[in-house]
Tab-separated table of C-alpha atoms in Angstrom:
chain	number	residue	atom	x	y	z
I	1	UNK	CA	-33.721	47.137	14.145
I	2	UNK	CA	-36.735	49.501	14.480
I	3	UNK	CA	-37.281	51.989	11.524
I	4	UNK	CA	-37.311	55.595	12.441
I	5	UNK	CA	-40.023	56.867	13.983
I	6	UNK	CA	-43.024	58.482	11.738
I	7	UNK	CA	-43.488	62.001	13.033
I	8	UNK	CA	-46.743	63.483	13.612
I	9	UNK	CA	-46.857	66.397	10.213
I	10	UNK	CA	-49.750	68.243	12.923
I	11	UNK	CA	-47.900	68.895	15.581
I	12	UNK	CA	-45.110	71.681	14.735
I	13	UNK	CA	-44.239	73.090	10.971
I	14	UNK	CA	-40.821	71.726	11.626
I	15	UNK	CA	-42.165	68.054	12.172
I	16	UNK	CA	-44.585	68.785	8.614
I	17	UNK	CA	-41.365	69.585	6.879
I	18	UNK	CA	-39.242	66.712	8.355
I	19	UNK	CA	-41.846	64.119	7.293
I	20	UNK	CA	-42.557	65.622	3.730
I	21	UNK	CA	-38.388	65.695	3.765
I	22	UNK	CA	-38.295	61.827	4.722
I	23	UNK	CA	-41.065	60.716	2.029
I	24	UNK	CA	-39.626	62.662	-0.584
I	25	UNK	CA	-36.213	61.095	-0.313
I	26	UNK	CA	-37.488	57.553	0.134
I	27	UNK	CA	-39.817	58.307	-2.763
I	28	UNK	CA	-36.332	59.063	-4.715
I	29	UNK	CA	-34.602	56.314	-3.233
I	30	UNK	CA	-32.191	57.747	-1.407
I	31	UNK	CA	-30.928	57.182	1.606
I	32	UNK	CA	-29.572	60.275	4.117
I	33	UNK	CA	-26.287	59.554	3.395
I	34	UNK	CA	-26.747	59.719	-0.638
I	35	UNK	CA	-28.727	62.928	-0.136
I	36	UNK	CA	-26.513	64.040	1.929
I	37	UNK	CA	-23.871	63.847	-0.583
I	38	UNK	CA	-25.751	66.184	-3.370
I	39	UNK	CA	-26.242	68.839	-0.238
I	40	UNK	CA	-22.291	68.586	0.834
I	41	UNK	CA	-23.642	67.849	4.446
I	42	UNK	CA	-23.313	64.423	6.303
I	43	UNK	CA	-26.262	61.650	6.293
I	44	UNK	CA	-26.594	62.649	10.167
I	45	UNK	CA	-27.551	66.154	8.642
I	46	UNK	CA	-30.180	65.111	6.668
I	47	UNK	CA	-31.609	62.553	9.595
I	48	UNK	CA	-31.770	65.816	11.719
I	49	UNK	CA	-33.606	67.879	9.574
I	50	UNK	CA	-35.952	64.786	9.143
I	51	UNK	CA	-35.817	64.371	12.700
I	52	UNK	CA	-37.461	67.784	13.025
I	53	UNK	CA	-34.584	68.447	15.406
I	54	UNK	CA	-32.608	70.884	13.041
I	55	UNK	CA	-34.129	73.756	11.129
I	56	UNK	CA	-34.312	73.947	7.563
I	57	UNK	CA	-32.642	76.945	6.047
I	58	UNK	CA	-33.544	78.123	2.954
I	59	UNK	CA	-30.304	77.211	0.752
I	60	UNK	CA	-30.554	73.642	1.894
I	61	UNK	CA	-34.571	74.302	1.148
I	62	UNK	CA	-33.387	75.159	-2.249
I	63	UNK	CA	-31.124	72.400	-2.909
I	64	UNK	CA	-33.557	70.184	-1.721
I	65	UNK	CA	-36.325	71.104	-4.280
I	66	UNK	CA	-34.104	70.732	-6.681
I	67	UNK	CA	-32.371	67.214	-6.031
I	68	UNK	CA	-36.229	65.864	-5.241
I	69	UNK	CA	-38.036	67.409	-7.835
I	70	UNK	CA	-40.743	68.756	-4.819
I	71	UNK	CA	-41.576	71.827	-6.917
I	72	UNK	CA	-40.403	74.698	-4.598
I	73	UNK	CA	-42.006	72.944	-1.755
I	74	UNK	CA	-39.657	73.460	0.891
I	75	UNK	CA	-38.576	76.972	-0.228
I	76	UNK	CA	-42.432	78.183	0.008
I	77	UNK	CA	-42.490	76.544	3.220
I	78	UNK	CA	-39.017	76.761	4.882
I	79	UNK	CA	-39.749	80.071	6.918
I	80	UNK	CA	-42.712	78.783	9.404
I	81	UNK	CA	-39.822	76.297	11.000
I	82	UNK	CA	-37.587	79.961	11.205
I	83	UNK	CA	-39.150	82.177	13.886
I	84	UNK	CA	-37.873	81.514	17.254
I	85	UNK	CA	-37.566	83.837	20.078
I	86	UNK	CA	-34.348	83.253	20.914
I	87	UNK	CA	-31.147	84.728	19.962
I	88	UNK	CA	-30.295	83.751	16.376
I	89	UNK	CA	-26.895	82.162	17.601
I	90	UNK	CA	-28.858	79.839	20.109
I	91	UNK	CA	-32.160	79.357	18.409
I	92	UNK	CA	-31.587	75.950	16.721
I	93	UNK	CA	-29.849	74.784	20.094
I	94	UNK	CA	-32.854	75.448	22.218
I	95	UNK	CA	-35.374	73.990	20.310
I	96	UNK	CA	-33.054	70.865	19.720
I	97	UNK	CA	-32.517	70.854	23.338
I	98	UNK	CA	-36.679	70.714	23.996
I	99	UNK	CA	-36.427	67.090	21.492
I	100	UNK	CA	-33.785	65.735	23.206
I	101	UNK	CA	-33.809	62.206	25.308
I	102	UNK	CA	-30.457	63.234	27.736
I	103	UNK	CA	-28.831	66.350	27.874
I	104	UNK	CA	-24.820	66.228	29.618
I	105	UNK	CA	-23.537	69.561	30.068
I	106	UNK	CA	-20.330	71.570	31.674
I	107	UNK	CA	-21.180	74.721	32.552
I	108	UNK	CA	-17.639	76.542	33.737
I	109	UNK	CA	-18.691	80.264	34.412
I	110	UNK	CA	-22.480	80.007	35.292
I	111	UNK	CA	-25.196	77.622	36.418
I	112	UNK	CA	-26.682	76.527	32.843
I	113	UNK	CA	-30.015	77.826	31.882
I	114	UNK	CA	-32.221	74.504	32.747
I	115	UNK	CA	-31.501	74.580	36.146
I	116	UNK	CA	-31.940	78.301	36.819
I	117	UNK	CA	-33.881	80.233	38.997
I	118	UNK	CA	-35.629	83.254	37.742
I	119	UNK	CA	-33.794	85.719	40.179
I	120	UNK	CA	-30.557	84.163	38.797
I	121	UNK	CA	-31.732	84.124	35.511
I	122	UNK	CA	-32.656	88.526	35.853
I	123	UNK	CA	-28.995	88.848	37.653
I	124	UNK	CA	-27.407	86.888	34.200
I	125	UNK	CA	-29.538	88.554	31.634
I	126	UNK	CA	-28.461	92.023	33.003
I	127	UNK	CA	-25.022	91.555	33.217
I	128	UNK	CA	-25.051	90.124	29.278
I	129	UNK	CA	-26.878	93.670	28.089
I	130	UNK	CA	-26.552	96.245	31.006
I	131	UNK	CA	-28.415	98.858	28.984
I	132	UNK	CA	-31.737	96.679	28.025
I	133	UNK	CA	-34.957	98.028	28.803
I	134	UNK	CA	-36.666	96.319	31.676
I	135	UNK	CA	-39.466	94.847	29.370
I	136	UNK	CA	-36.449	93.086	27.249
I	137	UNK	CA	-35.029	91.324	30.630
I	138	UNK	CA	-38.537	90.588	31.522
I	139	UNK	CA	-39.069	88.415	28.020
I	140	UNK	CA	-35.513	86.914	28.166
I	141	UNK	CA	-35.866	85.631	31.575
I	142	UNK	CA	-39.610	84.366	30.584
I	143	UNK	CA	-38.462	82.905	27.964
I	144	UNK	CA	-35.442	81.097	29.852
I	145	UNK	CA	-37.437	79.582	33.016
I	146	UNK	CA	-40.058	78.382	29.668
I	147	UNK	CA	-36.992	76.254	28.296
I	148	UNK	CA	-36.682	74.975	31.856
I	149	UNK	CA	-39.978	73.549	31.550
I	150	UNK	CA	-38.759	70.617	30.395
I	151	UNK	CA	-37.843	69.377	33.122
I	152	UNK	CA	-41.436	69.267	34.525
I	153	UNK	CA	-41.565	65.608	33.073
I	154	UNK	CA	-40.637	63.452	35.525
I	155	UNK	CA	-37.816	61.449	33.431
I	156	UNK	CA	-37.476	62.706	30.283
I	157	UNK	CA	-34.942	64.457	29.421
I	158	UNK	CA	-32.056	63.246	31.308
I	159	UNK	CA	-29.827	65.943	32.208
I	160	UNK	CA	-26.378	65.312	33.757
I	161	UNK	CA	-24.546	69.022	34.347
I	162	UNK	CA	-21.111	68.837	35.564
I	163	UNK	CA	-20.573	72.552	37.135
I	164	UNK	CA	-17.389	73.969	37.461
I	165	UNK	CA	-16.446	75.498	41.005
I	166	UNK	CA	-16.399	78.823	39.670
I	167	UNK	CA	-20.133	78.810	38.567
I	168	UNK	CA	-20.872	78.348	42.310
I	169	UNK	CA	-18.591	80.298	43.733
I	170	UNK	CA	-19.644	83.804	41.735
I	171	UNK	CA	-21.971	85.806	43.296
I	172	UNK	CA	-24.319	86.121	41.232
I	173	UNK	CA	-27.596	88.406	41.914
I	174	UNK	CA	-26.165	88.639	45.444
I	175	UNK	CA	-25.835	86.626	47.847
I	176	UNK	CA	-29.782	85.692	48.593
I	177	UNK	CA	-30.425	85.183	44.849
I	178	UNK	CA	-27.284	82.435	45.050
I	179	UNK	CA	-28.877	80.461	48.204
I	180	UNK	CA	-32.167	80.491	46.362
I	181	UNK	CA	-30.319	78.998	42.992
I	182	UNK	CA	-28.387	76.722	45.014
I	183	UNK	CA	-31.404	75.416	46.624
I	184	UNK	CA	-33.465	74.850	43.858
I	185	UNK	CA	-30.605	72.842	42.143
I	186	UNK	CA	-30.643	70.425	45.527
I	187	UNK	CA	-33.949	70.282	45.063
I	188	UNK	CA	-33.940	68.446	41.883
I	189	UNK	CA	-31.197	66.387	42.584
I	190	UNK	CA	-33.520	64.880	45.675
I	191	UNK	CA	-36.153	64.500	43.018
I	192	UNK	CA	-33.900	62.641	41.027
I	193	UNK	CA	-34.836	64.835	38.723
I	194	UNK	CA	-30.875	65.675	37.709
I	195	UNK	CA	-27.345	64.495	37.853
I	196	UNK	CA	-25.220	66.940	38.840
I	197	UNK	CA	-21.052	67.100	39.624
I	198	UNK	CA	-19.427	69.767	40.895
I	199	UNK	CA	-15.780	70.015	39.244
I	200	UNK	CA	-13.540	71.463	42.418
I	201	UNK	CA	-10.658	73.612	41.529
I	202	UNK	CA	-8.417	71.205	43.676
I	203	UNK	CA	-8.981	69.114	39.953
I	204	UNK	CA	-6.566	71.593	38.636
I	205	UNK	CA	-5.885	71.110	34.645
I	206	UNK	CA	-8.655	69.206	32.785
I	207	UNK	CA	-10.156	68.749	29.651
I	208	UNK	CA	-12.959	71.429	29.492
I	209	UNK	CA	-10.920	74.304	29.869
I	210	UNK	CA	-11.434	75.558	26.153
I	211	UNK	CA	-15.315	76.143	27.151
I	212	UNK	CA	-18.734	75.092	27.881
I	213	UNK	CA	-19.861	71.781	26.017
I	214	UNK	CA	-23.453	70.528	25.662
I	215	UNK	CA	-24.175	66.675	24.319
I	216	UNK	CA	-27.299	66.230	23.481
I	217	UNK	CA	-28.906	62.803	22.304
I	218	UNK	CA	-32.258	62.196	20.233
I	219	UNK	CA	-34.340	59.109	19.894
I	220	UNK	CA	-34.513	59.277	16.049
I	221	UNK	CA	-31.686	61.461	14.834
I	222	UNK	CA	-27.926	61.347	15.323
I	223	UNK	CA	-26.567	63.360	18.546
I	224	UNK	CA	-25.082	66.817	18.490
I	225	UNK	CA	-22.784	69.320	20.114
I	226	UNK	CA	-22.994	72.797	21.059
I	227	UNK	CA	-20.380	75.315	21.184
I	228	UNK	CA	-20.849	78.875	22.800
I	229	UNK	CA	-19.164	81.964	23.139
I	230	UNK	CA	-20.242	85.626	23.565
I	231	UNK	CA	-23.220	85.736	21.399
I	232	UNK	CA	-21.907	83.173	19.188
I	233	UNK	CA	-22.669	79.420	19.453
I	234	UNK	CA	-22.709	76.581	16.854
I	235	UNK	CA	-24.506	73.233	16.446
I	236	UNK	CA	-22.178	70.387	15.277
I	237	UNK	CA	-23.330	66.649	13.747
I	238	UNK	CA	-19.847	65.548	13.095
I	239	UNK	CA	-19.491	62.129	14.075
I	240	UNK	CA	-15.777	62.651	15.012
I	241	UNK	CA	-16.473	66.031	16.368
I	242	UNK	CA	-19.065	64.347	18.778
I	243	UNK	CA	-17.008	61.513	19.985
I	244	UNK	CA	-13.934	63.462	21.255
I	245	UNK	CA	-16.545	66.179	22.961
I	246	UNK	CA	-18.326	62.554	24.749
I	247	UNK	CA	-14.865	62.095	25.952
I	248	UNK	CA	-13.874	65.653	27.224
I	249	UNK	CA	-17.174	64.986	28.940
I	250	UNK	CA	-16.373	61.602	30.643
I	251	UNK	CA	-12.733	62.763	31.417
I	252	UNK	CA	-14.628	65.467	33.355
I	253	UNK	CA	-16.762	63.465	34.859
I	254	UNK	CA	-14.172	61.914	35.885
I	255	UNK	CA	-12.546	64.649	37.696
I	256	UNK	CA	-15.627	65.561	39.305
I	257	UNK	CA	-17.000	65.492	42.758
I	258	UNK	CA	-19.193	62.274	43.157
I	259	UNK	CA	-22.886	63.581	43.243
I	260	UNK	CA	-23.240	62.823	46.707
I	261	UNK	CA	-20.503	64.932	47.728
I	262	UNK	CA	-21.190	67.279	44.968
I	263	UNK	CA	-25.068	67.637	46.903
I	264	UNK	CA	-23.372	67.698	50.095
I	265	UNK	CA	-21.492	70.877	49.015
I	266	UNK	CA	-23.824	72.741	47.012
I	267	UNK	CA	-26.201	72.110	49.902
I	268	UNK	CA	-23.427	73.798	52.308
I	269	UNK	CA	-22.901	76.082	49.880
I	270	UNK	CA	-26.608	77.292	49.639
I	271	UNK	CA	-26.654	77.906	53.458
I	272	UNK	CA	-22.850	79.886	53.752
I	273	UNK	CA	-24.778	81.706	50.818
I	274	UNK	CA	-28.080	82.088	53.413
I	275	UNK	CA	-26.402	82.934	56.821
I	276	UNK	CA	-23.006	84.311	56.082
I	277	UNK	CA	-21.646	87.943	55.560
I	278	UNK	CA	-19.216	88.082	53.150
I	279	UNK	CA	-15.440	88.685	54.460
């Protein structure tokens, strides 16, 4: 098997501090799961953080000059991995999210961020802070068509959304703004661009209906989960954890539309959206 991949210390502080975390350990003779034990987090923590595709906060930081012996290194250096201008709750998702290899999603109130449009994006942003000064909703939808920008590579990542009914079915912006998002996500889909299943509420009961769930997979770290709420949201490495979210994810999958019918309808969709009045 392939040894993990040597990350380039130049290209983000997050990467300098993942390879200086890597060296240090092997220079100890530890391996992640060892470390792992004098932190109290799991081996799939530590490959993470090594990874670049966690952040480094400074207890762990602390801990971590201590176990190694690297002389207040990652406590002096910690914070240039910390800004991020997203929401504290979400930061460490998005920028795990942008590292990624495949992304599988179920988004049950609301078309997901990466395939939103930025009239869709304005209508969601002012419904989450109704009082925000226009510059604010300005930056957050900037800053939410940037994360789409991932998807401007032509295959990587690969991101299968399974969208409940409901997310299609709520107007949204209005009616106009809804055509437009609806469009844009048939648009992809022709690219091949996306996988996307629409979950019909003829599926009744099924296995996402605690919440949204987003599996994300890395070339040279373990996978994670995210969990969100209102303003809240989690990142979990819990092998266990991970596995039963992969199957919530396949059962749903499962009850989903087939993504040609699941095109077929958000295409109809997009044009009831288009030419029809509402009742």
């Amino acid at each position: 098997m392939p040894g993990p991949k040597d990350l380039d210390p130049s290209s983000s502080p997050r990467a300098l501090l993942g390879a200086e975390l890597r060296h240090a350990r092997e220079r100890k003779g530890l391996s992640q799961e060892h470390l792992g034990q004098r932190l109290f987090v799991s081996g799939s923590f530590i490959g993470q953080l090594e990874a670049g595709t966690r952040r480094m906060q400074p207890e762990y930081a602390r801990m971590l000059d201590e176990v190694l012996g690297t002389g207040g290194f990652f406590t002096r250096n910690c914070g240039a991995s910390a800004d991020s201008k997203y929401p504290e709750h979400f930061a460490e998702a998005a920028e795990a999210e942008a590292q990624a290899t495949a992304i599988r999603q179920y988004a049950p109130q609301l078309i997901p961020g990466l395939l939103q449009t930025p009239a869709y994006a304005r209508a969601v942003c002012q419904a989450y802070d109704p009082t925000a000064p226009e510059e604010r909703i300005d930056q957050l939808v900037r800053d939410r068509i940037e994360r789409a920008r991932i998807l401007d590579d032509p295959t990587n990542p690969l991101l299968w959304a399974v969208l409940d009914e409901a997310a299609l079915r709520r107007v949204t912006g209005g009616r106009e703004v809804m055509a437009e998002a609806l469009r844009h996500i048939a648009d992809l889909i022709h690219r091949g661009r996306v996988i996307v299943q629409v979950l019909p509420f003829e599926a009744g009961a099924h296995a996402g209906m605690e919440g949204a769930i987003k599996l994300m997979d890395f070339e040279d770290a373990p996978p994670l989960v995210y969990f969100e709420g209102p303003g809240t949201g989690r990142l979990e490495d819990d092998p266990a954890t991970v596995r039963h979210r992969r199957f919530t994810y396949e059962l749903l999958t499962a009850c989903a539309l087939a993504p040609e019918k699941s095109l077929a309808l958000i295409e109809t969709m997009a044009q009831d959206y288009a030419h029809e009045e509402p009742p």
